[in-house]
Coordinates of C-alpha atoms in Angstrom, one line a residue:
Chain A
M264 CA 83.4 89.9 140.8
H265 CA 80.8 89.1 143.4
P266 CA 79.5 85.5 143.4
I267 CA 75.9 86.7 142.6
N268 CA 77.2 88.4 139.5
W269 CA 79.0 85.2 138.5
L270 CA 75.8 83.3 139.1
I271 CA 73.9 85.6 136.7
V272 CA 76.6 85.1 134.0
V273 CA 76.7 81.3 134.4
G274 CA 72.9 81.1 134.5
Y275 CA 72.7 83.1 131.3
I276 CA 75.3 80.9 129.5
G277 CA 73.4 77.8 130.7
Y278 CA 70.1 79.1 129.6
V279 CA 71.4 79.9 126.1
L280 CA 72.9 76.5 125.7
V281 CA 69.8 74.6 126.9
D282 CA 67.5 76.7 124.7
G283 CA 69.8 76.1 121.7
V284 CA 69.6 72.3 122.2
R285 CA 65.8 72.5 122.6
R286 CA 65.5 74.3 119.3
S287 CA 67.7 71.8 117.5
K288 CA 64.9 69.2 117.8
G289 CA 62.8 70.6 115.0
T290 CA 65.8 71.0 112.7
D291 CA 66.3 67.9 110.6
K292 CA 66.5 69.3 107.1
I293 CA 68.8 71.7 105.5
E294 CA 66.1 74.3 104.8
G295 CA 65.1 74.2 108.4
Y296 CA 68.7 74.5 109.5
F297 CA 69.6 77.4 107.3
L298 CA 66.2 79.2 106.8
A299 CA 63.9 77.7 109.5
N300 CA 61.7 76.5 106.6
R301 CA 61.2 80.3 105.8
S302 CA 58.7 80.5 108.6
L303 CA 60.1 82.8 111.3
P304 CA 58.0 85.8 112.4
W305 CA 59.1 89.3 111.3
W306 CA 59.5 90.7 114.8
A307 CA 61.9 87.9 115.8
L308 CA 63.9 88.3 112.6
G309 CA 64.0 92.1 113.1
L310 CA 65.3 91.8 116.6
S311 CA 67.8 89.2 115.4
V312 CA 69.0 91.6 112.7
M313 CA 69.5 94.3 115.3
A314 CA 71.3 91.9 117.7
T315 CA 73.6 90.7 115.0
Q316 CA 74.7 94.3 114.2
L317 CA 75.0 95.2 117.9
S318 CA 78.2 93.4 118.9
A319 CA 80.3 93.5 122.1
V320 CA 82.3 96.2 120.3
T321 CA 79.2 98.3 120.5
M322 CA 78.6 97.6 124.2
I323 CA 82.2 98.3 125.2
G324 CA 83.7 100.4 122.4
T325 CA 80.8 102.6 121.4
T326 CA 79.9 103.4 125.0
G327 CA 83.5 104.2 125.6
Q328 CA 83.5 106.4 122.6
G329 CA 80.5 108.2 124.1
A330 CA 82.5 108.8 127.2
T331 CA 85.5 110.2 125.4
D332 CA 84.0 111.7 122.2
G333 CA 80.3 112.2 122.9
L334 CA 77.2 111.7 120.7
R335 CA 78.5 112.7 117.3
F336 CA 79.1 109.0 116.2
V337 CA 75.3 108.6 116.0
Q338 CA 75.5 110.4 112.6
F339 CA 77.1 107.2 111.2
Y340 CA 73.6 105.6 111.4
F341 CA 71.6 108.5 109.7
G342 CA 71.5 106.6 106.4
L343 CA 70.2 103.4 107.9
P344 CA 66.4 104.1 107.8
L345 CA 66.7 105.2 104.2
A346 CA 68.8 102.1 103.3
M347 CA 66.1 99.9 104.9
I348 CA 63.4 101.5 102.8
I349 CA 65.4 101.2 99.6
L350 CA 66.1 97.5 100.3
G351 CA 62.4 97.0 101.1
V352 CA 61.5 97.9 97.5
T353 CA 64.5 96.6 95.7
L354 CA 66.7 93.7 96.9
V355 CA 64.4 92.1 99.5
P356 CA 61.6 91.2 96.9
F357 CA 64.3 90.1 94.4
L358 CA 66.1 87.8 96.9
H359 CA 63.1 86.5 98.8
G360 CA 61.2 85.9 95.6
A361 CA 64.2 84.0 94.1
K362 CA 63.9 81.3 96.9
V363 CA 67.6 81.2 97.4
Y364 CA 69.7 80.2 100.4
T365 CA 72.4 82.8 99.9
A366 CA 72.5 86.2 98.3
Y367 CA 75.3 85.0 96.1
E368 CA 73.2 82.2 94.7
Y369 CA 71.0 84.8 93.1
L370 CA 74.1 86.3 91.3
E371 CA 74.7 83.0 89.5
R372 CA 71.2 83.1 88.0
R373 CA 71.9 86.6 86.8
F374 CA 75.6 86.6 85.9
G375 CA 76.9 83.1 86.0
P376 CA 78.8 80.9 88.4
G377 CA 82.0 83.0 88.3
T378 CA 80.4 86.0 89.8
R379 CA 78.7 83.9 92.5
S380 CA 81.9 82.1 93.5
A381 CA 83.9 85.4 93.5
T382 CA 81.5 87.3 95.7
S383 CA 80.9 84.4 98.1
F384 CA 84.6 83.7 98.4
L385 CA 85.2 87.4 99.3
F386 CA 82.5 87.1 101.9
L387 CA 84.0 84.0 103.5
L388 CA 87.5 85.6 103.5
S389 CA 86.5 88.8 105.2
R390 CA 83.8 87.5 107.5
G391 CA 85.9 84.5 108.6
M392 CA 88.5 86.8 109.9
S393 CA 86.2 89.4 111.2
V394 CA 84.3 86.9 113.3
G395 CA 87.6 86.2 115.1
T396 CA 88.0 89.9 115.8
I397 CA 84.4 90.2 117.1
L398 CA 85.3 87.4 119.5
A399 CA 88.7 88.8 120.4
A400 CA 87.4 92.3 121.3
P401 CA 85.5 91.3 124.5
G402 CA 88.0 88.4 125.1
V403 CA 90.9 90.8 125.4
V404 CA 88.9 93.2 127.7
F405 CA 87.7 90.3 129.9
S406 CA 91.2 88.9 130.2
A407 CA 92.6 92.2 131.3
I408 CA 89.8 92.9 133.8
F409 CA 89.6 89.4 135.3
G410 CA 93.3 88.6 135.0
W411 CA 92.6 85.5 132.9
P412 CA 94.6 84.1 130.0
L413 CA 93.0 85.2 126.7
I414 CA 92.2 81.6 125.8
W415 CA 89.8 81.3 128.8
S416 CA 87.8 84.4 127.8
V417 CA 87.7 83.3 124.2
A418 CA 86.5 79.8 125.3
L419 CA 83.9 81.3 127.7
I420 CA 82.2 83.2 124.9
G421 CA 83.1 81.0 121.9
V422 CA 82.4 77.5 123.1
P423 CA 78.7 78.0 124.1
T424 CA 78.1 80.1 121.0
V425 CA 79.5 77.5 118.6
A426 CA 77.6 74.8 120.4
Y427 CA 74.1 76.3 120.1
T428 CA 74.7 77.6 116.6
M429 CA 76.0 74.2 115.4
L430 CA 73.1 72.2 117.0
G431 CA 70.2 74.5 116.4
G432 CA 71.0 76.4 113.2
I433 CA 69.1 79.6 112.4
Q434 CA 66.2 78.6 114.8
A435 CA 68.5 78.6 117.8
V436 CA 70.5 81.7 116.5
T437 CA 67.3 83.8 115.9
W438 CA 65.5 83.0 119.2
A439 CA 68.7 83.4 121.2
D440 CA 69.2 86.8 119.5
V441 CA 65.7 87.9 120.6
K442 CA 66.5 87.1 124.2
Q443 CA 69.9 88.6 124.0
M444 CA 68.6 91.8 122.5
I445 CA 66.1 92.1 125.4
L446 CA 68.9 91.5 127.9
I447 CA 71.1 94.2 126.2
I448 CA 68.3 96.8 126.3
L449 CA 67.5 96.0 129.9
A450 CA 71.1 96.3 130.9
L451 CA 71.5 99.7 129.2
L452 CA 68.3 101.1 130.7
G453 CA 69.4 99.8 134.1
I454 CA 72.7 101.5 133.9
L455 CA 71.1 104.8 132.7
F456 CA 68.8 104.7 135.7
V457 CA 71.7 104.0 138.2
L458 CA 73.8 106.7 136.6
F459 CA 71.1 109.4 137.0
A460 CA 70.3 108.1 140.6
Q461 CA 73.9 108.0 141.8
M462 CA 75.1 111.4 140.5
P463 CA 75.2 114.2 143.0
V464 CA 73.8 116.7 140.4
S465 CA 70.4 116.8 138.7
P466 CA 70.0 115.1 135.2
D467 CA 69.6 118.6 133.7
E468 CA 72.9 119.7 135.2
A469 CA 74.7 116.5 134.3
L470 CA 73.7 117.1 130.7
R471 CA 74.7 120.7 130.9
I472 CA 78.2 119.8 132.1
A473 CA 78.5 117.1 129.4
G474 CA 77.4 119.7 126.8
S475 CA 80.0 122.2 128.0
T476 CA 82.7 119.7 127.0
G477 CA 81.3 119.2 123.5
R478 CA 80.0 115.7 124.2
L479 CA 76.4 116.5 123.3
K480 CA 77.2 117.9 119.9
V481 CA 75.3 115.6 117.6
F482 CA 75.1 117.3 114.2
D483 CA 78.0 118.4 112.1
F484 CA 76.7 119.9 108.8
S485 CA 80.1 120.7 107.3
F486 CA 80.4 119.1 103.9
T487 CA 83.9 117.7 103.9
L488 CA 85.1 114.4 102.6
T489 CA 87.9 114.2 105.1
E490 CA 85.8 114.4 108.4
Q491 CA 84.8 110.9 109.5
Y492 CA 81.4 111.6 111.0
T493 CA 79.3 114.4 109.6
F494 CA 75.6 114.7 108.8
W495 CA 76.3 114.3 105.1
S496 CA 78.7 111.3 105.3
G497 CA 76.1 109.7 107.5
I498 CA 73.2 110.3 105.2
L499 CA 75.1 109.5 101.9
G500 CA 78.0 107.3 102.8
G501 CA 76.1 105.7 105.6
T502 CA 73.2 104.8 103.3
F503 CA 75.6 103.0 100.9
L504 CA 77.3 101.2 103.8
M505 CA 74.0 100.1 105.2
L506 CA 72.8 99.0 101.8
S507 CA 75.9 96.9 101.4
Y508 CA 75.7 95.4 104.8
F509 CA 72.0 94.7 105.0
G510 CA 71.6 94.0 101.3
T511 CA 74.5 91.8 100.4
D512 CA 76.1 90.5 103.6
Q513 CA 74.9 86.9 104.1
S514 CA 74.7 87.3 107.9
Q515 CA 71.9 89.8 107.4
V516 CA 70.3 88.6 104.1
Q517 CA 69.8 85.1 105.7
R518 CA 67.6 86.7 108.3
Y519 CA 65.0 88.0 105.9
L520 CA 65.3 85.0 103.6
A521 CA 63.9 83.1 106.6
A522 CA 60.7 85.2 106.7
K523 CA 57.3 83.8 105.7
N524 CA 56.8 86.2 102.8
V525 CA 58.2 89.4 101.3
D526 CA 56.0 91.6 103.5
E527 CA 57.3 90.0 106.7
A528 CA 60.9 90.2 105.3
R529 CA 60.4 94.0 104.8
S530 CA 58.9 94.4 108.2
S531 CA 61.8 92.6 109.9
L532 CA 64.2 95.2 108.3
M533 CA 61.9 98.0 109.4
I534 CA 62.5 97.3 113.1
S535 CA 66.1 98.4 112.5
A536 CA 64.8 101.4 110.6
Y537 CA 62.7 102.4 113.6
W538 CA 65.0 101.7 116.5
K539 CA 68.6 101.8 115.4
I540 CA 69.2 105.6 115.8
P541 CA 67.4 105.8 119.2
L542 CA 69.2 102.7 120.4
Q543 CA 72.6 104.0 119.2
G544 CA 71.8 107.3 120.9
L545 CA 71.1 105.4 124.1
V546 CA 74.4 103.5 123.9
L547 CA 76.3 106.7 123.4
L548 CA 74.4 108.6 126.1
V549 CA 75.3 105.9 128.6
G550 CA 78.9 106.6 127.7
V551 CA 78.5 110.4 128.1
L552 CA 76.9 110.0 131.5
V553 CA 79.7 107.7 132.6
F554 CA 82.0 110.5 131.8
V555 CA 79.9 112.9 134.0
Y556 CA 79.8 110.2 136.7
Y557 CA 83.6 110.1 136.9
L558 CA 83.6 113.9 137.5
F559 CA 82.3 113.1 141.0
V560 CA 83.8 109.7 141.6
A561 CA 87.6 109.3 141.2
P562 CA 88.3 107.2 138.1
P563 CA 91.5 105.1 137.7
L564 CA 94.3 107.0 135.9
L565 CA 94.5 104.1 133.4
F566 CA 91.4 102.1 132.7
N567 CA 93.3 99.0 131.4
P568 CA 94.2 97.2 134.7
D569 CA 96.9 95.1 132.9
H570 CA 98.7 98.2 131.6
E571 CA 98.2 99.9 135.0
A572 CA 100.0 97.0 136.7
Q573 CA 102.8 96.9 134.2
V574 CA 103.5 100.7 134.4
R575 CA 103.3 100.7 138.2
S576 CA 105.8 97.9 138.4
A577 CA 108.1 99.3 135.7
D578 CA 108.5 102.8 137.2
P579 CA 106.6 103.1 140.5
A580 CA 108.0 106.5 141.4
A581 CA 107.1 108.2 138.1
Y582 CA 103.6 106.6 138.0
G583 CA 103.0 107.5 141.7
A584 CA 103.9 111.1 141.0
L585 CA 101.4 111.1 138.1
E586 CA 98.7 109.6 140.3
T587 CA 99.3 112.3 142.9
R588 CA 98.9 115.1 140.2
F589 CA 95.9 113.3 138.8
D590 CA 94.2 113.1 142.3
Q591 CA 94.8 116.8 142.9
A592 CA 93.5 117.8 139.4
F593 CA 90.5 115.5 139.9
T594 CA 89.6 117.0 143.3
E595 CA 89.8 120.5 141.9
R596 CA 87.7 119.6 138.9
E597 CA 85.1 117.9 141.1
A598 CA 84.9 121.0 143.3
V599 CA 84.3 123.3 140.3
A600 CA 81.7 121.0 138.8
L601 CA 79.8 121.0 142.0
E602 CA 80.1 124.8 142.2
V603 CA 78.7 125.1 138.7
A604 CA 75.7 122.9 139.7
D605 CA 75.1 124.9 143.0
L606 CA 75.3 128.3 141.2
R607 CA 72.9 127.2 138.5
S608 CA 70.4 125.8 141.0
A609 CA 70.7 129.1 142.9
G610 CA 69.8 130.9 139.7
D611 CA 73.1 132.8 139.4
V612 CA 73.6 132.1 135.7
A613 CA 76.5 134.6 135.2
A614 CA 78.6 133.1 138.0
A615 CA 77.7 129.6 136.8
D616 CA 79.0 130.4 133.4
A617 CA 82.2 131.9 134.8
A618 CA 82.7 128.7 137.0
M619 CA 82.1 126.6 133.9
E620 CA 85.2 128.3 132.3
R621 CA 87.3 127.2 135.3
F622 CA 85.8 123.7 135.0
L623 CA 86.9 123.4 131.4
T624 CA 90.4 124.5 132.4
Q625 CA 90.5 121.8 135.1
E626 CA 89.1 119.2 132.7
A627 CA 91.9 120.0 130.2
E628 CA 94.4 119.5 133.1
V629 CA 93.0 116.1 134.0
Q630 CA 93.1 115.0 130.3
E631 CA 96.7 116.2 130.0
I632 CA 97.8 114.0 132.9
R633 CA 95.8 111.1 131.5
G634 CA 97.6 111.6 128.2
E635 CA 101.0 111.4 130.0
A636 CA 99.9 108.2 131.7
L637 CA 98.8 106.7 128.4
A638 CA 102.1 107.6 126.7
M639 CA 103.9 105.9 129.6
A640 CA 101.8 102.8 129.2
E641 CA 102.6 102.7 125.5
E642 CA 106.3 103.0 126.2
V643 CA 106.3 100.3 128.9
T644 CA 104.0 97.7 127.2
G645 CA 104.9 98.4 123.6
Q646 CA 101.1 98.2 122.8
S647 CA 98.6 100.8 121.9
S648 CA 97.5 102.3 125.2
R649 CA 94.1 103.6 124.0
D650 CA 91.9 102.4 126.8
V651 CA 88.5 103.5 125.6
N652 CA 87.2 99.8 125.5
Y653 CA 88.0 99.4 129.3
I654 CA 86.0 102.4 130.6
I655 CA 82.6 100.9 130.7
P656 CA 83.5 97.3 131.8
R657 CA 85.5 98.8 134.7
F658 CA 82.7 101.1 135.6
A659 CA 80.2 98.2 135.5
L660 CA 82.3 96.1 137.8
N661 CA 83.4 98.8 140.3
E662 CA 80.4 101.1 140.4
L663 CA 77.2 99.3 139.6
P664 CA 75.2 97.5 142.3
I665 CA 75.6 93.7 142.7
G666 CA 73.4 92.0 140.2
L667 CA 73.4 94.8 137.7
S668 CA 77.1 94.3 137.2
G669 CA 76.4 90.6 136.4
I670 CA 73.6 91.6 134.0
F671 CA 75.9 94.0 132.2
I672 CA 78.7 91.5 131.9
A673 CA 76.1 88.9 130.6
A674 CA 74.8 91.6 128.2
I675 CA 78.3 92.1 126.8
M676 CA 78.6 88.4 126.3
A677 CA 75.1 88.4 124.8
A678 CA 76.1 91.1 122.3
A679 CA 79.2 89.1 121.3
M680 CA 77.3 85.8 121.1
S681 CA 74.5 87.2 119.0
S682 CA 76.9 88.6 116.4
I683 CA 79.2 85.6 116.4
S684 CA 76.3 83.0 116.1
S685 CA 74.8 84.8 113.1
E686 CA 78.2 85.1 111.4
L687 CA 78.9 81.4 112.0
N688 CA 75.5 80.4 110.6
S689 CA 76.0 82.5 107.5
L690 CA 79.6 81.3 107.0
S691 CA 78.4 77.7 107.2
T692 CA 75.5 78.4 104.8
T693 CA 77.8 80.0 102.2
T694 CA 80.4 77.3 102.5
I695 CA 77.9 74.5 102.0
I696 CA 75.5 76.1 99.5
D697 CA 77.9 78.2 97.4
F698 CA 80.9 75.8 97.4
Y699 CA 80.2 72.3 98.7
R700 CA 76.8 71.7 97.1
R701 CA 77.7 73.8 94.0
W702 CA 81.1 72.3 93.2
V703 CA 81.8 69.2 95.4
R704 CA 78.6 67.2 96.0
P705 CA 75.7 68.6 93.9
E706 CA 73.6 65.6 94.6
A707 CA 73.3 64.3 98.1
S708 CA 70.7 63.6 100.8
D709 CA 69.4 66.3 103.1
T710 CA 70.8 64.4 106.0
H711 CA 74.3 64.5 104.4
Y712 CA 74.1 68.3 103.8
L713 CA 72.8 68.9 107.3
N714 CA 75.7 66.9 108.8
V715 CA 78.3 68.8 106.7
S716 CA 76.6 72.1 107.6
K717 CA 77.2 71.3 111.3
I718 CA 80.8 70.4 110.6
A719 CA 81.2 73.6 108.7
T720 CA 79.8 75.6 111.6
L721 CA 82.2 73.8 114.0
F722 CA 85.1 74.5 111.6
W723 CA 84.3 78.3 111.4
G724 CA 83.8 78.4 115.2
A725 CA 87.1 76.8 115.8
F726 CA 88.7 79.1 113.2
A727 CA 87.2 82.1 115.0
C728 CA 88.5 81.0 118.4
V729 CA 92.0 80.4 116.9
V730 CA 92.0 83.9 115.3
A731 CA 90.7 85.4 118.5
T732 CA 93.3 83.6 120.7
F733 CA 96.1 84.8 118.5
A734 CA 94.6 88.2 117.9
A735 CA 97.5 90.1 119.3
T736 CA 100.1 88.3 117.2
L737 CA 97.8 88.2 114.1
G738 CA 97.1 92.0 114.6
S739 CA 98.7 93.2 111.3
L740 CA 97.2 90.2 109.3
I741 CA 93.7 90.9 110.7
E742 CA 94.1 94.6 109.8
V743 CA 95.2 93.7 106.3
V744 CA 92.2 91.3 105.9
N745 CA 89.7 93.8 107.3
R746 CA 91.1 96.6 105.1
F747 CA 90.8 94.2 102.1
G748 CA 87.2 93.5 103.2
S749 CA 86.5 97.2 103.2
F750 CA 87.6 97.3 99.5
F751 CA 84.8 95.2 98.3
Y752 CA 81.8 96.1 100.5
G753 CA 80.6 98.9 98.3
S754 CA 81.7 97.0 95.2
I755 CA 79.6 93.9 96.0
L756 CA 76.6 96.3 96.5
G757 CA 77.4 97.6 93.0
V758 CA 77.2 94.0 91.6
F759 CA 73.8 93.5 93.2
L760 CA 72.6 96.8 91.9
L761 CA 73.9 95.9 88.5
A762 CA 71.9 92.7 88.6
M763 CA 68.8 94.9 88.6
V764 CA 69.8 96.8 85.6
P765 CA 68.5 95.3 82.3
R766 CA 70.9 93.9 79.8
T767 CA 73.9 93.7 82.0
N768 CA 76.1 90.6 81.9
G769 CA 78.7 88.5 83.7
W770 CA 81.6 90.4 81.9
G771 CA 80.2 93.7 83.2
A772 CA 79.8 92.3 86.7
G773 CA 83.3 90.8 86.8
I774 CA 85.2 93.7 85.4
G775 CA 83.0 96.1 87.3
L776 CA 83.8 94.3 90.6
V777 CA 87.6 94.4 90.0
S778 CA 87.3 98.1 89.0
G779 CA 85.3 99.0 92.0
M780 CA 87.7 97.3 94.4
G781 CA 90.7 98.9 92.6
S782 CA 89.1 102.3 93.0
V783 CA 88.6 101.9 96.7
A784 CA 92.1 100.5 97.1
Y785 CA 93.4 103.7 95.3
F786 CA 91.5 106.0 97.6
T787 CA 92.6 103.9 100.7
F788 CA 96.3 104.0 99.9
F789 CA 96.7 107.2 97.9
Q790 CA 93.9 109.5 99.2
P791 CA 93.8 108.3 102.8
Q792 CA 92.3 111.7 103.9
I793 CA 89.0 110.7 102.3
A794 CA 86.7 109.4 105.1
F795 CA 86.0 105.6 104.8
L796 CA 82.2 106.0 104.7
W797 CA 82.7 107.5 101.2
H798 CA 84.6 104.4 100.0
N799 CA 81.2 102.5 99.8
V800 CA 79.8 105.1 97.5
I801 CA 82.9 105.1 95.3
G802 CA 82.9 101.3 95.1
A803 CA 79.2 100.9 94.2
V804 CA 79.2 103.8 91.7
V805 CA 82.3 102.6 89.8
V806 CA 80.9 99.0 89.5
L807 CA 77.6 100.4 88.2
V808 CA 79.2 102.7 85.6
V809 CA 82.0 100.2 84.5
G810 CA 79.5 97.3 84.6
T811 CA 76.9 98.8 82.4
T812 CA 79.5 100.1 80.0
V813 CA 81.3 96.8 79.7
S814 CA 77.9 95.0 79.4
A815 CA 76.9 97.3 76.5
L816 CA 80.3 96.7 74.8
T817 CA 80.1 92.9 75.1
G818 CA 76.7 92.4 73.7
G819 CA 74.4 93.0 76.7
S820 CA 72.6 90.1 78.4
E821 CA 73.2 87.8 75.5
A822 CA 76.7 87.4 76.8
A823 CA 75.5 86.5 80.3
G824 CA 76.7 83.3 81.7
A825 CA 80.4 84.2 81.9
Chain B
M705 CA 54.3 84.2 121.7
T706 CA 53.5 80.6 122.0
S707 CA 55.9 77.7 121.9
S708 CA 54.5 76.5 118.5
D709 CA 55.1 80.0 117.1
E710 CA 58.7 79.7 118.3
R711 CA 59.2 76.2 116.9
N712 CA 58.0 77.2 113.5
E713 CA 57.2 73.8 112.3
P714 CA 56.4 73.6 108.6
P715 CA 52.8 73.0 107.7
A716 CA 51.6 69.5 106.8
D717 CA 51.7 69.9 103.1
G718 CA 55.5 70.7 103.3
T719 CA 55.2 74.2 101.8
S720 CA 56.4 76.3 104.7
A721 CA 56.8 79.8 103.1
E722 CA 53.6 81.7 102.7
A723 CA 52.6 83.2 99.4
S724 CA 53.0 87.0 99.3
P725 CA 49.6 88.8 99.7
D726 CA 47.9 91.0 97.1
P727 CA 50.4 93.5 95.6
A728 CA 48.1 96.5 96.0
A729 CA 47.5 95.8 99.6
S730 CA 51.2 95.1 100.1
R731 CA 52.1 98.4 98.5
A732 CA 49.6 100.3 100.7
R733 CA 51.0 98.6 103.8
F734 CA 54.5 99.4 102.8
I735 CA 53.7 103.1 102.2
R736 CA 52.1 103.2 105.7
T737 CA 55.2 101.7 107.2
L738 CA 57.3 104.1 105.3
V739 CA 55.4 107.1 106.7
R740 CA 55.7 105.7 110.2
V741 CA 59.5 105.1 109.8
L742 CA 60.1 108.6 108.5
S743 CA 57.9 110.0 111.4
V744 CA 60.0 108.1 114.0
Q745 CA 63.2 109.4 112.4
V746 CA 62.0 113.0 112.3
V747 CA 61.1 112.7 116.0
A748 CA 64.4 111.0 116.9
L749 CA 66.4 113.7 115.0
A750 CA 64.3 116.5 116.5
L751 CA 65.0 115.1 120.0
L752 CA 68.8 114.9 119.3
W753 CA 68.6 118.5 117.9
I754 CA 66.9 119.7 121.1
L755 CA 69.5 118.0 123.2
Q756 CA 72.3 119.7 121.3
A757 CA 70.6 123.1 121.2
R758 CA 69.8 123.1 124.9
Y759 CA 73.0 121.7 126.3
H760 CA 75.9 122.0 123.8
G761 CA 78.5 124.8 124.2

């Protein structure tokens, strides 16, 4: 990478660190450290909520998904605005009004300490592991692209993030998120501009070519439980998923608990309601246009440079032959794509349509050769050869102008850091408030709690770095934990909804939670064809039904306190 | 945005969180926000629909 790009990346890391240390000065009490004295403005919290949700996986994985699969993934977010509105009138006033530090603290008041400990433990288990994978995703890509050991990439992102989160608490996290969100949007808009400017066809023709390959198909109205992304799974399943995430996940709840009042807490969520779908559309559109860009500029046969090197060294003759075929197929596809654009601009629609048919045949040929190369990479490396996460980083490094590449790499780091810092802050909060202060040291000074909170942040940061460093060897374990996490996402939402139903009790919550998780486990293992978005609906509904029934059978709210 | 906004120091009396405003005004403001959110979503979905209708297939 060019020194100017490195300068931008290093400058960004330095700025985040210095700003984090500056913000730590006003944080000398636990309420300031975890909730910023409930005084943060709604717009900063709203941007922080968005930045937390937009991780490096979004920057590299979702853009890559746009390049290979098109815009249809945006349907996943169709339920988000509805979820934000529902939360605005239900859980937000409940939790903010309860003056709690964690969402789970509220459950103790309603159902007793058992429910609080169970839900907060499930949060720590799943989020502790997932923060490692959030760090590992860009770490693995950076390592392959820059040729570094994984531990360097993990340290480059992890160490500054842990430092400013530990020192500055939620103040540093939120204000860093605001700047990181602005950097991410600027980088995406910059890439979009460069893509349109550098392509040899008009934006209209670029979109027409992308559309011909199916990449601009957004809406799928088929009502099937087995298709992952449809309009209906987005609206219904997506609403439940977003309700679970924004309503019960401490990394999100903690944002709006830090607002000045309920109105500001609601308004912070509304920023996501306004902008999430357009932003996600922009992210995917960048990916789609990178696909079109590579119709006119020769892409690598394999985007993962590490796999490319291994395959080339293992069987140079076979890989060389594939590359020759790929170059020829690319040249023919490029010629037909330009012909389509020329015919269309000349007004010869019939000939352009006929040329488009030939373009699609050539496109299929290119993809077939790529498929053979990916299969070869899988055989040689023994790893999954899916290289969707490498498309955009390689494009950014090889094709973007100097300066913008650096901004984009810094934006990927910003996306990772904003998610990781919020997770670390919420993991620390839950550890201290729901376990340490609740069960170990109920009475201690604020200074003591502040110090152990910083130690907890450091612990979770170190844990995340270790998980990320050994991500490859821990692969199956992480998958198991993540899968386990998906069992209770909808179920925990069910417990929170149950808390708003009159005369429900701790027995109902406990048995409902186990039943909800059991139901989702059943569908995961025995009905795997059911798309995962529906699991959240199943989990929440089972908890509600079982919870209210058990509560009624065990004497209603008189039995609370279990 | 001022630096004091960013620092979010608690007020002198130590009660940092503001009391929620009048419920009726709050409800009216929320309904206005709701209408705006839904309007933005309708526009966003309409734009995506136009993109698909014009360029897909």
